């Protein structure tokens, strides 16, 4: 038995010329209203398309405004040929309205034109995101997102991976970014954390005997926004395999990403075919000045440090010297713009040489290169007539960074980058450790659960800063899509690896107790990675900002302007999770101080705060505050340790 829909019997994509003469009912939103004197037209929009509706009885328009949600019944007709609209599938037909029913009325002024919402300020778009999503381009991004995610699931399942959901409420652990924490109602003074990634759980699944796991995993990190990073939450194609090597993971990554990009990339796009180029971290920093190289850019960075130590150009002595050879002659204006850019990123200047037809040199550095060495630099840099070579000199770290930025700028300014292409590569052999200058200690460079190359022997015998890890990234067009690693599955190696980073075995038991215990029961070798779904879609849709491909994104300040998060909660809610809010009003202008009241009856609370308008020297204040809660009879002493932290109005611990 079929039950007739009372609002519509066809969607816009289902109506064709074959329906001419039939009576149909459609429903959607009024996109445009046009009065042609005695006859009126509206463009009716649903999720699937737009249909022109003609109203010869203009009284049917009474009370109807743009963006009203309506149901219209009428007869499908051919349009007059001169009024065809080739831009829409229904451009040769129209519906002559007989009845109109208003389903949802617009009561307030629309904050922006739906069709041009992408030109509206982002804060307004995000506040009225449900209206912004009516825009065809924005809506199509969400439809596209759904299709990509569906395909990823299908592809991973076909490859033998089992989709398993891991917990959202988990234990806090030091995994690189700040956790979002959730207070416990049942356990005073204790907190859950939202997962930065399903890292430990997916490793535990491998210990459990599951061979291939994946999920479209939600991840939560309290990080600042970037064009390619959404603050708060994001999604990744998380997968892990037992009895797998780095090369096994590479093959899976290549298969799923190449297939996805070939299916969803714009028509005519070129996608890197497997196997992807594998570039070591060291090589990437030398040739590209970054571990996220854009291979569409043909320019490469050359190391000329040794060469310039033998020249008479003193500003280059004792410094790392990088060079970029451009097979193109630049105008005076182009040189001036590149110099301004170099200065804007912190460089003192930007040296260069132009290569003339006779292979002689022209430029400010020419006189400092001895004649008998000019052939050497030509060979080292691959110089040809008409070339322009730029020089960057500084300490090694800055020289690499500056050279990388100059390379990108030259590629963009000179329009050198390959068009309509998706160029993938793997970056591997990352350092296991790095030296934290601020805290004066050795720390993990990337994922602390990575297997060190050389295993326990390397950890015991090598300088920690010389140890490489089985860690790798997938990069596409200069954007990091994924990090991954061969995991450390040996308890002894794990203990030693963390010991080097300053963790005791007791620390390991406390912070990563599940893995520590699990690795004592026959853990298999395992490896995996997690390409970012949002970033993949951003690339495929050629969007510059990741928020354009997320249905309900936060703004750059991690706020949900539409629903008002983060927001205040009731006193009852706070009391249930053992959190007390105190309002301080003093000449120091302190804002709300959030304190975790672990136990009202046991000890005073130590609360840390920071305010901009305080004395920079720091101070400690104490005040006795009577409890507002009538169920409590104690007074509490709150110690406010005022810390001066730049750029933060208040910091709560």
Coordinates of N, CA, C and O in Angstrom, one line a residue, residues 244-368:
X244 N 51.9 -5.5 10.0 CA 52.1 -4.6 8.8 C 53.4 -3.8 9.0 O 53.8 -3.4 10.1
X245 N 54.0 -3.5 7.8 CA 55.1 -2.7 7.8 C 54.8 -1.3 7.2 O 53.6 -1.1 6.8
X246 N 55.7 -0.4 7.2 CA 55.5 0.9 6.7 C 55.0 0.8 5.2 O 54.1 1.5 4.8
X247 N 55.7 -0.1 4.5 CA 55.3 -0.2 3.1 C 53.9 -0.7 2.9 O 53.2 -0.4 1.9
X248 N 53.4 -1.6 3.8 CA 52.0 -2.1 3.7 C 51.0 -0.9 3.9 O 50.0 -0.8 3.2
X249 N 51.3 0.0 4.8 CA 50.5 1.1 5.0 C 50.5 2.0 3.8 O 49.5 2.6 3.4
X250 N 51.7 2.2 3.2 CA 51.8 3.1 2.0 C 50.9 2.6 0.9 O 50.2 3.3 0.2
X251 N 50.9 1.3 0.7 CA 50.1 0.7 -0.4 C 48.6 0.9 -0.1 O 47.8 1.2 -1.1
X252 N 48.1 0.8 1.1 CA 46.7 1.0 1.4 C 46.4 2.5 1.2 O 45.4 2.9 0.6
X253 N 47.2 3.4 1.7 CA 47.0 4.8 1.6 C 47.0 5.2 0.1 O 46.1 6.0 -0.3
X254 N 47.9 4.7 -0.7 CA 47.9 4.9 -2.1 C 46.6 4.4 -2.8 O 46.0 5.2 -3.6
X255 N 46.1 3.3 -2.5 CA 45.0 2.7 -3.1 C 43.7 3.5 -2.8 O 42.9 3.8 -3.7
X256 N 43.5 3.8 -1.5 CA 42.3 4.5 -1.1 C 42.3 5.9 -1.6 O 41.2 6.4 -2.1
X257 N 43.4 6.6 -1.5 CA 43.4 8.0 -1.8 C 43.4 8.2 -3.4 O 42.7 9.1 -3.9
X258 N 44.2 7.4 -4.1 CA 44.2 7.6 -5.5 C 42.8 7.3 -6.1 O 42.3 8.0 -6.9
X259 N 42.1 6.2 -5.6 CA 40.8 5.9 -6.1 C 39.8 7.0 -5.7 O 38.9 7.4 -6.6
X260 N 39.9 7.5 -4.5 CA 39.0 8.6 -4.1 C 39.2 9.9 -4.9 O 38.2 10.5 -5.4
X261 N 40.4 10.3 -5.1 CA 40.7 11.5 -5.9 C 40.4 11.3 -7.3 O 39.9 12.2 -8.0
X262 N 40.6 10.2 -7.9 CA 40.3 9.9 -9.3 C 38.8 10.0 -9.5 O 38.3 10.4 -10.6
X263 N 38.0 9.5 -8.5 CA 36.5 9.5 -8.7 C 35.9 10.9 -8.5 O 35.0 11.2 -9.2
X264 N 36.5 11.7 -7.5 CA 35.8 12.9 -7.2 C 36.5 14.2 -7.6 O 36.0 15.3 -7.4
X265 N 37.7 14.1 -8.2 CA 38.4 15.3 -8.6 C 37.7 15.9 -9.8 O 37.0 15.2 -10.5
X266 N 37.9 17.2 -10.0 CA 37.3 17.9 -11.1 C 37.7 17.2 -12.5 O 38.8 16.6 -12.6
X267 N 36.9 17.3 -13.4 CA 37.1 16.7 -14.7 C 38.5 17.2 -15.3 O 38.8 18.4 -15.3
X268 N 39.2 16.2 -15.8 CA 40.5 16.5 -16.4 C 41.7 16.6 -15.4 O 42.8 16.9 -15.8
X269 N 41.4 16.5 -14.1 CA 42.5 16.6 -13.1 C 43.4 15.4 -13.2 O 43.1 14.3 -13.5
X270 N 44.7 15.7 -12.9 CA 45.8 14.7 -12.9 C 46.0 14.3 -11.4 O 46.2 15.2 -10.6
X271 N 46.0 13.0 -11.2 CA 46.2 12.5 -9.8 C 47.5 11.6 -9.8 O 47.6 10.8 -10.7
X272 N 48.3 11.8 -8.8 CA 49.5 11.0 -8.7 C 49.2 9.5 -8.7 O 48.3 9.1 -7.9
X273 N 49.8 8.7 -9.5 CA 49.6 7.3 -9.5 C 50.6 6.6 -8.6 O 51.7 7.1 -8.4
X274 N 50.2 5.5 -8.0 CA 51.0 4.7 -7.1 C 52.1 4.1 -8.0 O 52.0 3.8 -9.2
X275 N 53.3 3.9 -7.3 CA 53.6 4.3 -6.0 C 54.0 5.8 -5.9 O 54.5 6.4 -6.8
X276 N 53.6 6.4 -4.7 CA 53.8 7.9 -4.5 C 55.3 8.1 -4.3 O 56.0 7.2 -3.7
X277 N 55.8 9.2 -4.6 CA 57.2 9.6 -4.3 C 57.4 9.5 -2.7 O 56.5 9.9 -2.0
X278 N 58.5 9.0 -2.3 CA 58.8 8.9 -0.9 C 60.0 9.8 -0.6 O 61.1 9.6 -1.2
X279 N 59.8 10.8 0.2 CA 60.9 11.9 0.4 C 61.2 11.9 1.9 O 60.3 12.0 2.7
X280 N 62.4 11.7 2.3 CA 62.8 11.8 3.7 C 62.6 13.2 4.2 O 62.6 14.2 3.5
X281 N 62.4 13.2 5.5 CA 62.2 14.5 6.2 C 63.4 15.4 5.9 O 63.3 16.6 5.6
X282 N 64.6 14.9 6.0 CA 65.9 15.6 5.8 C 65.9 16.2 4.3 O 66.2 17.4 4.1
X283 N 65.6 15.3 3.4 CA 65.5 15.8 2.0 C 64.5 16.8 1.7 O 64.7 17.8 1.0
X284 N 63.3 16.7 2.4 CA 62.2 17.6 2.2 C 62.6 19.0 2.7 O 62.3 20.0 2.1
X285 N 63.3 19.0 3.9 CA 63.7 20.3 4.4 C 64.7 21.0 3.6 O 64.8 22.2 3.5
X286 N 65.6 20.2 2.9 CA 66.6 20.8 2.0 C 66.0 21.2 0.7 O 66.2 22.4 0.3
X287 N 65.2 20.4 0.0 CA 64.8 20.7 -1.3 C 63.5 21.6 -1.3 O 63.3 22.4 -2.3
X288 N 62.7 21.6 -0.3 CA 61.5 22.4 -0.3 C 61.4 23.3 0.9 O 60.5 24.2 0.9
X289 N 62.2 23.2 1.9 CA 62.2 24.1 3.1 C 61.0 23.9 4.0 O 60.7 24.7 4.8
X290 N 60.3 22.7 3.8 CA 59.2 22.4 4.6 C 59.0 20.9 4.5 O 59.4 20.2 3.5
X291 N 58.3 20.3 5.5 CA 57.9 18.9 5.4 C 56.5 18.7 4.8 O 56.0 17.6 4.9
X292 N 56.0 19.7 4.2 CA 54.7 19.7 3.5 C 54.9 20.2 2.1 O 54.3 21.3 1.8
X293 N 55.7 19.6 1.3 CA 56.0 20.2 0.0 C 54.9 20.1 -1.0 O 54.1 19.1 -1.1
X294 N 54.7 21.2 -1.8 CA 53.8 21.2 -2.9 C 54.5 20.8 -4.2 O 55.3 21.6 -4.7
X295 N 54.3 19.6 -4.7 CA 55.0 19.1 -5.8 C 54.5 19.6 -7.1 O 55.1 19.3 -8.2
X296 N 53.5 20.4 -7.1 CA 53.0 21.1 -8.3 C 54.0 22.2 -8.7 O 54.0 22.6 -9.9
X297 N 54.7 22.7 -7.7 CA 55.7 23.7 -7.9 C 57.0 23.1 -8.4 O 57.6 22.3 -7.7
X298 N 57.5 23.4 -9.6 CA 58.7 22.8 -10.2 C 60.0 23.2 -9.5 O 61.1 22.6 -9.7
X299 N 60.0 24.3 -8.8 CA 61.2 24.9 -8.2 C 61.8 24.0 -7.1 O 61.0 23.4 -6.3
X300 N 63.1 23.9 -7.0 CA 63.8 23.1 -6.0 C 64.8 24.0 -5.3 O 65.4 24.9 -6.0
X301 N 65.1 23.8 -4.1 CA 66.1 24.5 -3.3 C 67.4 23.8 -3.4 O 67.5 22.6 -3.2
X302 N 68.5 24.6 -3.5 CA 69.8 24.0 -3.7 C 70.7 24.5 -2.5 O 70.6 25.6 -2.1
X303 N 71.5 23.6 -2.0 CA 72.4 23.9 -0.9 C 73.7 24.4 -1.5 O 74.4 23.7 -2.1
X304 N 74.1 25.7 -1.2 CA 75.3 26.2 -1.7 C 76.2 26.7 -0.5 O 77.1 27.6 -0.7
X305 N 76.0 26.1 0.6 CA 76.7 26.6 1.8 C 78.2 26.4 1.6 O 79.0 27.4 1.9
X306 N 78.7 25.2 1.3 CA 80.1 25.0 1.1 C 80.7 25.9 0.0 O 81.8 26.4 0.2
X307 N 80.0 26.1 -1.0 CA 80.5 27.0 -2.1 C 80.8 28.4 -1.6 O 81.8 29.0 -1.8
X308 N 79.8 29.0 -0.9 CA 80.0 30.4 -0.4 C 80.9 30.5 0.7 O 81.4 31.7 1.0
X309 N 81.3 29.5 1.4 CA 82.3 29.6 2.4 C 83.7 29.9 1.8 O 84.6 30.3 2.4
X310 N 83.8 29.6 0.5 CA 85.0 29.8 -0.3 C 85.0 31.0 -1.1 O 86.0 31.3 -1.8
X311 N 84.0 31.8 -1.0 CA 83.9 33.1 -1.7 C 84.2 34.2 -0.8 O 84.4 34.0 0.4
X312 N 84.3 35.4 -1.4 CA 84.7 36.6 -0.6 C 83.5 37.4 -0.1 O 83.6 38.4 0.5
X313 N 82.3 36.8 -0.2 CA 81.1 37.5 0.2 C 80.9 37.3 1.7 O 80.3 36.3 2.1
X314 N 81.3 38.2 2.5 CA 81.3 38.0 4.0 C 80.0 37.8 4.6 O 79.8 37.0 5.6
X315 N 78.9 38.4 4.1 CA 77.6 38.2 4.8 C 77.1 36.7 4.7 O 76.3 36.3 5.5
X316 N 77.7 35.9 3.8 CA 77.3 34.5 3.7 C 78.2 33.6 4.5 O 77.9 32.4 4.7
X317 N 79.3 34.1 5.0 CA 80.3 33.3 5.8 C 79.7 32.8 7.1 O 79.1 33.6 7.8
X318 N 79.9 31.6 7.4 CA 79.4 31.0 8.6 C 77.9 30.8 8.7 O 77.3 30.5 9.7
X319 N 77.2 30.9 7.5 CA 75.8 30.7 7.5 C 75.4 29.6 6.5 O 76.2 29.3 5.6
X320 N 74.2 29.1 6.7 CA 73.7 28.1 5.7 C 73.1 28.9 4.5 O 72.4 29.9 4.7
X321 N 73.5 28.5 3.3 CA 73.1 29.3 2.1 C 72.3 28.3 1.3 O 72.7 27.3 0.9
X322 N 71.1 28.8 1.0 CA 70.2 28.1 0.1 C 70.0 28.9 -1.2 O 70.0 30.2 -1.1
X323 N 69.7 28.3 -2.3 CA 69.5 29.0 -3.5 C 68.3 28.4 -4.3 O 68.0 27.2 -4.2
X324 N 67.6 29.2 -5.1 CA 66.5 28.7 -5.9 C 66.7 29.3 -7.3 O 66.8 30.5 -7.5
X325 N 66.9 28.4 -8.3 CA 67.1 28.8 -9.7 C 65.8 28.8 -10.4 O 65.1 27.8 -10.5
X326 N 65.4 29.9 -11.0 CA 64.2 30.1 -11.8 C 64.6 30.2 -13.2 O 65.4 31.1 -13.6
X327 N 64.0 29.4 -14.1 CA 64.3 29.4 -15.5 C 63.5 30.5 -16.2 O 62.7 30.3 -17.0
X328 N 63.8 31.8 -15.7 CA 63.0 32.9 -16.2 C 63.7 34.2 -15.8 O 64.2 34.3 -14.7
X329 N 63.6 35.2 -16.7 CA 64.1 36.5 -16.4 C 63.0 37.3 -15.8 O 61.9 37.4 -16.2
X330 N 63.4 38.0 -14.7 CA 62.4 38.8 -13.9 C 62.6 40.2 -14.2 O 63.7 40.7 -14.4
X331 N 61.5 41.0 -14.2 CA 61.5 42.4 -14.4 C 62.0 43.1 -13.2 O 62.0 42.5 -12.1
X332 N 62.3 44.4 -13.3 CA 62.7 45.2 -12.1 C 61.6 45.2 -11.1 O 61.9 45.0 -9.9
X333 N 60.4 45.3 -11.5 CA 59.2 45.4 -10.6 C 59.1 44.1 -9.9 O 58.7 44.0 -8.7
X334 N 59.3 42.9 -10.6 CA 59.2 41.6 -9.9 C 60.3 41.4 -8.9 O 60.0 40.9 -7.8
X335 N 61.5 41.9 -9.2 CA 62.5 41.9 -8.2 C 62.2 42.7 -6.9 O 62.4 42.2 -5.8
X336 N 61.6 43.9 -7.1 CA 61.3 44.7 -6.0 C 60.2 44.1 -5.2 O 60.2 44.1 -3.9
X337 N 59.2 43.4 -5.8 CA 58.1 42.8 -5.1 C 58.7 41.6 -4.3 O 58.2 41.3 -3.1
X338 N 59.6 40.8 -4.9 CA 60.2 39.7 -4.1 C 61.0 40.2 -3.0 O 61.0 39.5 -1.9
X339 N 61.7 41.3 -3.1 CA 62.5 41.9 -2.0 C 61.5 42.3 -0.9 O 61.8 42.0 0.3
X340 N 60.4 42.9 -1.2 CA 59.5 43.3 -0.2 C 58.9 42.1 0.5 O 58.7 42.1 1.8
X341 N 58.6 41.1 -0.2 CA 58.1 39.9 0.4 C 59.1 39.3 1.3 O 58.8 38.9 2.5
X342 N 60.4 39.2 0.9 CA 61.4 38.6 1.7 C 61.5 39.4 3.0 O 61.7 38.8 4.1
X343 N 61.5 40.7 3.0 CA 61.6 41.5 4.2 C 60.4 41.3 5.1 O 60.5 41.4 6.3
X344 N 59.2 41.1 4.5 CA 58.0 40.9 5.3 C 58.0 39.6 6.1 O 57.3 39.5 7.1
X345 N 58.8 38.6 5.7 CA 58.9 37.4 6.4 C 60.1 37.3 7.4 O 60.3 36.3 8.0
X346 N 60.8 38.5 7.4 CA 61.9 38.6 8.4 C 63.3 38.5 7.8 O 64.3 38.5 8.6
X347 N 63.4 38.4 6.5 CA 64.7 38.4 5.9 C 65.3 39.8 5.8 O 64.6 40.7 5.6
X348 N 66.6 39.9 5.8 CA 67.3 41.2 5.7 C 67.3 41.6 4.3 O 67.4 42.8 4.0
X349 N 67.3 40.7 3.3 CA 67.4 41.0 1.9 C 67.2 39.8 1.1 O 67.0 38.7 1.6
X350 N 67.4 39.9 -0.2 CA 67.2 38.8 -1.1 C 68.2 38.9 -2.2 O 68.0 39.7 -3.2
X351 N 69.4 38.3 -2.1 CA 70.4 38.3 -3.2 C 70.0 37.6 -4.4 O 69.2 36.6 -4.3
X352 N 70.5 38.0 -5.6 CA 70.2 37.2 -6.8 C 71.2 37.5 -7.9 O 72.1 38.4 -7.8
X353 N 71.2 36.6 -8.9 CA 72.0 36.8 -10.0 C 71.2 36.5 -11.3 O 70.4 35.6 -11.3
X354 N 71.4 37.3 -12.3 CA 70.7 37.0 -13.6 C 71.8 36.4 -14.5 O 72.9 36.9 -14.6
X355 N 71.4 35.4 -15.3 CA 72.4 34.7 -16.1 C 72.1 35.2 -17.6 O 71.1 35.0 -18.1
X356 N 73.2 35.8 -18.1 CA 73.0 36.4 -19.4 C 73.3 35.4 -20.5 O 73.7 34.2 -20.2
X357 N 73.1 35.8 -21.8 CA 73.2 34.8 -22.9 C 74.6 34.2 -23.0 O 74.7 33.1 -23.5
X358 N 75.6 35.0 -22.7 CA 77.0 34.5 -22.8 C 77.4 33.8 -21.5 O 78.6 33.5 -21.3
X359 N 76.5 33.5 -20.6 CA 76.7 32.8 -19.3 C 77.5 33.7 -18.4 O 78.1 33.2 -17.4
X360 N 77.5 35.0 -18.6 CA 78.1 35.9 -17.6 C 77.0 36.3 -16.7 O 75.8 36.0 -16.9
X361 N 77.3 36.9 -15.5 CA 76.3 37.1 -14.5 C 76.1 38.6 -14.3 O 77.0 39.4 -14.5
X362 N 74.9 38.9 -13.9 CA 74.5 40.3 -13.6 C 73.8 40.3 -12.3 O 72.8 39.6 -12.1
X363 N 74.2 41.1 -11.3 CA 73.5 41.2 -10.1 C 74.4 41.6 -8.9 O 75.7 41.6 -9.1
X364 N 73.9 41.9 -7.8 CA 74.7 42.5 -6.7 C 75.7 41.5 -6.1 O 76.6 42.0 -5.4
X365 N 75.6 40.2 -6.3 CA 76.5 39.3 -5.7 C 77.6 38.9 -6.7 O 78.6 38.3 -6.4
X366 N 77.5 39.2 -8.0 CA 78.4 38.8 -9.0 C 79.9 39.1 -8.7 O 80.8 38.2 -8.8
X367 N 80.2 40.3 -8.2 CA 81.5 40.7 -8.0 C 82.2 39.9 -6.8 O 83.4 40.0 -6.7
X368 N 81.4 39.3 -6.0 CA 82.0 38.5 -4.9 C 82.3 37.0 -5.3 O 82.8 36.3 -4.5

